[in-house]
PDB file of N, CA and C in Angstrom:
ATOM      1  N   UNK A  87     139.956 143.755  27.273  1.00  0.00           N
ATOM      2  CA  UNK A  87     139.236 144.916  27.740  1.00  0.00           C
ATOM      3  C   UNK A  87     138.337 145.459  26.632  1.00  0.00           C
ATOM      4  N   UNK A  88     138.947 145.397  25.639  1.00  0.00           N
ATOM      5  CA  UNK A  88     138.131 146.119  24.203  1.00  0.00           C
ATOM      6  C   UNK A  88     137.103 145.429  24.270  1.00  0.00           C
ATOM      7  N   UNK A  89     136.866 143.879  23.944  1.00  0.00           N
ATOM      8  CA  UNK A  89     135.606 142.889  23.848  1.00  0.00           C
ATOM      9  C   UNK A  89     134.664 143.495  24.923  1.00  0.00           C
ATOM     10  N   UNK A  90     135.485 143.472  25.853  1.00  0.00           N
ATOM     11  CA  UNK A  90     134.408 143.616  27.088  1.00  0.00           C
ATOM     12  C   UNK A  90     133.694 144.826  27.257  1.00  0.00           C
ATOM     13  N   UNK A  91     134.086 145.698  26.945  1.00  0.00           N
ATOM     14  CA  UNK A  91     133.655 147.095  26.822  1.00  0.00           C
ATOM     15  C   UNK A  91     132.720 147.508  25.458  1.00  0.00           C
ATOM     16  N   UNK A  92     133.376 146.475  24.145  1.00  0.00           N
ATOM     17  CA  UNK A  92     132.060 146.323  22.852  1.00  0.00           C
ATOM     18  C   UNK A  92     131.007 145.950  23.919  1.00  0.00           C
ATOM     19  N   UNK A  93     130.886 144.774  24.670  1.00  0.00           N
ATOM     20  CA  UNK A  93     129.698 143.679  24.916  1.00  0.00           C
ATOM     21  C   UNK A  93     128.813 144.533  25.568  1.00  0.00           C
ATOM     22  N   UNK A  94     129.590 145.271  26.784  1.00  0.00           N
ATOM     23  CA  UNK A  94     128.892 146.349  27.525  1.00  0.00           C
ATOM     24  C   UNK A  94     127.940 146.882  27.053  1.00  0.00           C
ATOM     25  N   UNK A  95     128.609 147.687  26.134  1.00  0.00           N
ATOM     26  CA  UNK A  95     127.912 148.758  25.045  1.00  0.00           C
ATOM     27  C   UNK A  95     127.073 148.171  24.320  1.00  0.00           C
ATOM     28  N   UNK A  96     126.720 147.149  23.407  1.00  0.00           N
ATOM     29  CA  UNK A  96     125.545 146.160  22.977  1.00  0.00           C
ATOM     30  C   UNK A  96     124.830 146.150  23.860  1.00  0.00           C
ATOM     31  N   UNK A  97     124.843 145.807  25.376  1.00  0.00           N
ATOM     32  CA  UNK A  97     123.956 145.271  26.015  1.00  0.00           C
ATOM     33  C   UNK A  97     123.541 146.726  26.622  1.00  0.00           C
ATOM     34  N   UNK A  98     123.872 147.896  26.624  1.00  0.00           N
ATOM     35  CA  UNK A  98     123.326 149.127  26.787  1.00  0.00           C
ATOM     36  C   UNK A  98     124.280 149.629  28.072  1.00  0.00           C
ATOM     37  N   UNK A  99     124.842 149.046  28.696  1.00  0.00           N
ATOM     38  CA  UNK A  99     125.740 149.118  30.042  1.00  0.00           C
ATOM     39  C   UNK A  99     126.952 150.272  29.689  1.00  0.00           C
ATOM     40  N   UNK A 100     126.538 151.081  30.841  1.00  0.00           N
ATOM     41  CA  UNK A 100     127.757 152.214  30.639  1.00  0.00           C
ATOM     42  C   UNK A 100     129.340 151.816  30.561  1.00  0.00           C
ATOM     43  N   UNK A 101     130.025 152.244  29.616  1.00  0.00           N
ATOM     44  CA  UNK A 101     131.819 152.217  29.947  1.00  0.00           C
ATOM     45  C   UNK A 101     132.130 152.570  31.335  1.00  0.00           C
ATOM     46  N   UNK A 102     131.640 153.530  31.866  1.00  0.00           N
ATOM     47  CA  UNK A 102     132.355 153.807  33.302  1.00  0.00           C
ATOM     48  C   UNK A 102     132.339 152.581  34.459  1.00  0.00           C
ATOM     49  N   UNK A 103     131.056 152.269  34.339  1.00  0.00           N
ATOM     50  CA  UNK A 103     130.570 151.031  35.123  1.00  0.00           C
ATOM     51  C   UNK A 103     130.868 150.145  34.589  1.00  0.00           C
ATOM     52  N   UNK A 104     131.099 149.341  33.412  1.00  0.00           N
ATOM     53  CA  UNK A 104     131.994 147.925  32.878  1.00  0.00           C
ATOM     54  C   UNK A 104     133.517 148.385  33.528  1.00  0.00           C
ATOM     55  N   UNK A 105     134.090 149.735  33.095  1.00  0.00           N
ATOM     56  CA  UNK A 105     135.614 149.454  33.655  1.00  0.00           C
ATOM     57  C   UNK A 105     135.437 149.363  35.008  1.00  0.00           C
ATOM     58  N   UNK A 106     134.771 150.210  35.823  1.00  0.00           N
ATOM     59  CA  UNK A 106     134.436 149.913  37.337  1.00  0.00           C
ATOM     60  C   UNK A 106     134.856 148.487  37.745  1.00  0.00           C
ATOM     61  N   UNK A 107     133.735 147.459  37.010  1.00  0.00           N
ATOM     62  CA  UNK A 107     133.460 146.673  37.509  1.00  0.00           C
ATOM     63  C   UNK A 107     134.278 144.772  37.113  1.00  0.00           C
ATOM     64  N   UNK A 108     134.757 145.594  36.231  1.00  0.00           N
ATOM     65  CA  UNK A 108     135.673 144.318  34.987  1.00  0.00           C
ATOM     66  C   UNK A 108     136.212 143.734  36.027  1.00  0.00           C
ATOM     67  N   UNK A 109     137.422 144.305  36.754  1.00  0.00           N
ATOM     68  CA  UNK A 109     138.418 143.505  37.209  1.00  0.00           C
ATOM     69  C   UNK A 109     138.063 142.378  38.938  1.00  0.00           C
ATOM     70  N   UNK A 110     136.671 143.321  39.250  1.00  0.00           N
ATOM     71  CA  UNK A 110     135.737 141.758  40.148  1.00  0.00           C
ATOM     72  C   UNK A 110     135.437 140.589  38.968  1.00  0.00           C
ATOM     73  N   UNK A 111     134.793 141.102  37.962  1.00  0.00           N
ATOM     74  CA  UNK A 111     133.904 140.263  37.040  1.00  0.00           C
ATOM     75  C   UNK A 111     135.067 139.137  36.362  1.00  0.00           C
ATOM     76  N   UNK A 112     136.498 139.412  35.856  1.00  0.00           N
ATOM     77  CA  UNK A 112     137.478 138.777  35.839  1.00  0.00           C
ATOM     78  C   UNK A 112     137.767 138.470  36.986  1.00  0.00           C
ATOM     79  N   UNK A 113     137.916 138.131  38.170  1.00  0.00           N
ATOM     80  CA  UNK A 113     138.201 136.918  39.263  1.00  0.00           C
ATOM     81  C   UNK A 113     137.387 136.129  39.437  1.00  0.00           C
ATOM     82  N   UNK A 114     135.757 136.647  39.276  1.00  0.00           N
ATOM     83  CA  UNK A 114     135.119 135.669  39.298  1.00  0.00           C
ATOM     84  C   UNK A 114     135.625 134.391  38.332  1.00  0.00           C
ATOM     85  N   UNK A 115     135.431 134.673  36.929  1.00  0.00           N
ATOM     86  CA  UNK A 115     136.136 134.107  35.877  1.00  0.00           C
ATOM     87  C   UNK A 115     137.010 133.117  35.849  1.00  0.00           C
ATOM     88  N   UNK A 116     138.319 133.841  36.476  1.00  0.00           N
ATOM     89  CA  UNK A 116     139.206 132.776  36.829  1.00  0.00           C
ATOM     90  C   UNK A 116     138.677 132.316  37.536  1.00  0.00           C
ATOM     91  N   UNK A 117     137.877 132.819  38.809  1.00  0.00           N
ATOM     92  CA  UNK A 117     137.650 131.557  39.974  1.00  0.00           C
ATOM     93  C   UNK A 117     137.502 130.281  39.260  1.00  0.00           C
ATOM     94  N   UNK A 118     136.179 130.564  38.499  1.00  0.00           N
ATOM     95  CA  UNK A 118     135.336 129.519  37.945  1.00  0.00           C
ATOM     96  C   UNK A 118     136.102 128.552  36.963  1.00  0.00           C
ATOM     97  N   UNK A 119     136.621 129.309  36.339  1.00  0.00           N
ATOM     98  CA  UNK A 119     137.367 128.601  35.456  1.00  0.00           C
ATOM     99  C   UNK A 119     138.325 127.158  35.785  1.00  0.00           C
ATOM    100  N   UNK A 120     138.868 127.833  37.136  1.00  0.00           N
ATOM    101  CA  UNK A 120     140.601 127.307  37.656  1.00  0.00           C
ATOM    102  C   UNK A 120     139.347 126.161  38.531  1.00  0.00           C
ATOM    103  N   UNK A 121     137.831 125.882  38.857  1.00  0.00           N
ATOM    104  CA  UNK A 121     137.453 125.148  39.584  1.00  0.00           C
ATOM    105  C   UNK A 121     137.342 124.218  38.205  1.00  0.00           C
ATOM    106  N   UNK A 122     136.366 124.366  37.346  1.00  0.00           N
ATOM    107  CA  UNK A 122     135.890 123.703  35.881  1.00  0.00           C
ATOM    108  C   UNK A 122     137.426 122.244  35.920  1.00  0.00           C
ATOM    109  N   UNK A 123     138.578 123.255  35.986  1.00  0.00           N
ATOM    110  CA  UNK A 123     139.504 122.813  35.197  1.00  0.00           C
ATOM    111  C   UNK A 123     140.200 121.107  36.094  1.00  0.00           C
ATOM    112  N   UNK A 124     140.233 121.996  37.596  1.00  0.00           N
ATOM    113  CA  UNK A 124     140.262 120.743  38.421  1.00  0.00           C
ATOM    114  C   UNK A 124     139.112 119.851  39.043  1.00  0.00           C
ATOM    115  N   UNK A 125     138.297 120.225  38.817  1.00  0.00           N
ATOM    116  CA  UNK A 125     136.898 118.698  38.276  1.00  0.00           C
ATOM    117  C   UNK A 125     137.193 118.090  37.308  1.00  0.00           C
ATOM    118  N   UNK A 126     137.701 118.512  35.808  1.00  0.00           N
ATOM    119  CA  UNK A 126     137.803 117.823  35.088  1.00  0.00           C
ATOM    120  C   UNK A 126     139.537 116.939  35.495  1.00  0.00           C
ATOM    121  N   UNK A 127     140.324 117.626  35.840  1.00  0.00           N
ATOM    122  CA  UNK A 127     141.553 116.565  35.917  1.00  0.00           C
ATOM    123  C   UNK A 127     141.491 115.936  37.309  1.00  0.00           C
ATOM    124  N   UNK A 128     141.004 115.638  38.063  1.00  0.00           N
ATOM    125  CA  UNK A 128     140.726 115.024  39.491  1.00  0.00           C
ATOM    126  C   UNK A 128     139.233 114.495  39.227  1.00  0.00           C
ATOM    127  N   UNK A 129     138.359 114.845  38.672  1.00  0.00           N
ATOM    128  CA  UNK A 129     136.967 114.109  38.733  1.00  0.00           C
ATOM    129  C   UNK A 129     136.576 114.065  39.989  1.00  0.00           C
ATOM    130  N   UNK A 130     136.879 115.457  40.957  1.00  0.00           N
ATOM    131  CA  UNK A 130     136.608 115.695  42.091  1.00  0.00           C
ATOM    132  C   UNK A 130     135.807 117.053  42.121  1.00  0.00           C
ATOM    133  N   UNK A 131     134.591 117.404  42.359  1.00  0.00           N
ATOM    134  CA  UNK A 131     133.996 118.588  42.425  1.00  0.00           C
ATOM    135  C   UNK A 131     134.972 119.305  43.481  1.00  0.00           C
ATOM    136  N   UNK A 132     135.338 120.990  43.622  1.00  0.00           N
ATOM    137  CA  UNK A 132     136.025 121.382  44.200  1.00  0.00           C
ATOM    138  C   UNK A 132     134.597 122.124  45.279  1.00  0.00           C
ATOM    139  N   UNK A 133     135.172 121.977  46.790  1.00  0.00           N
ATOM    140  CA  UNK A 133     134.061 122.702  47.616  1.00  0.00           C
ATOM    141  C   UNK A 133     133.575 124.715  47.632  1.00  0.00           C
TER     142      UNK A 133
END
C-alpha cells in the first residue's frame, strides 16, 4: 500500500483516489498475473 500510494503521489494522483481505487487495480494484477503464469506452464494462451 505504501509503494502504491508513494507512486500515486509522484505521478500527481490524489491519496483518496489511489486508496479508492487500489483494491480494483490489485485484481486486475492478479488477474493478469495468475494468466502470464499459466501460459507459461501449459504454453496455452488462457481465453
Amino acid at each position: 500500500m505504501g509503494a502504491a500510494l508513494s507512486l500515486a503521489h509522484a505521478l500527481g494522483v490524489s491519496a483518496l483516489i489511489t486508496a479508492e481505487l487500489l483494491s480494483e487495480i490489485e485484481a486486475v494484477m492478479v488477474r493478469k498475473l495468475n494468466e502470464q503464469m499459466a501460459e507459461r506452464s501449459t504454453g496455452i494462451t488462457p481465453i
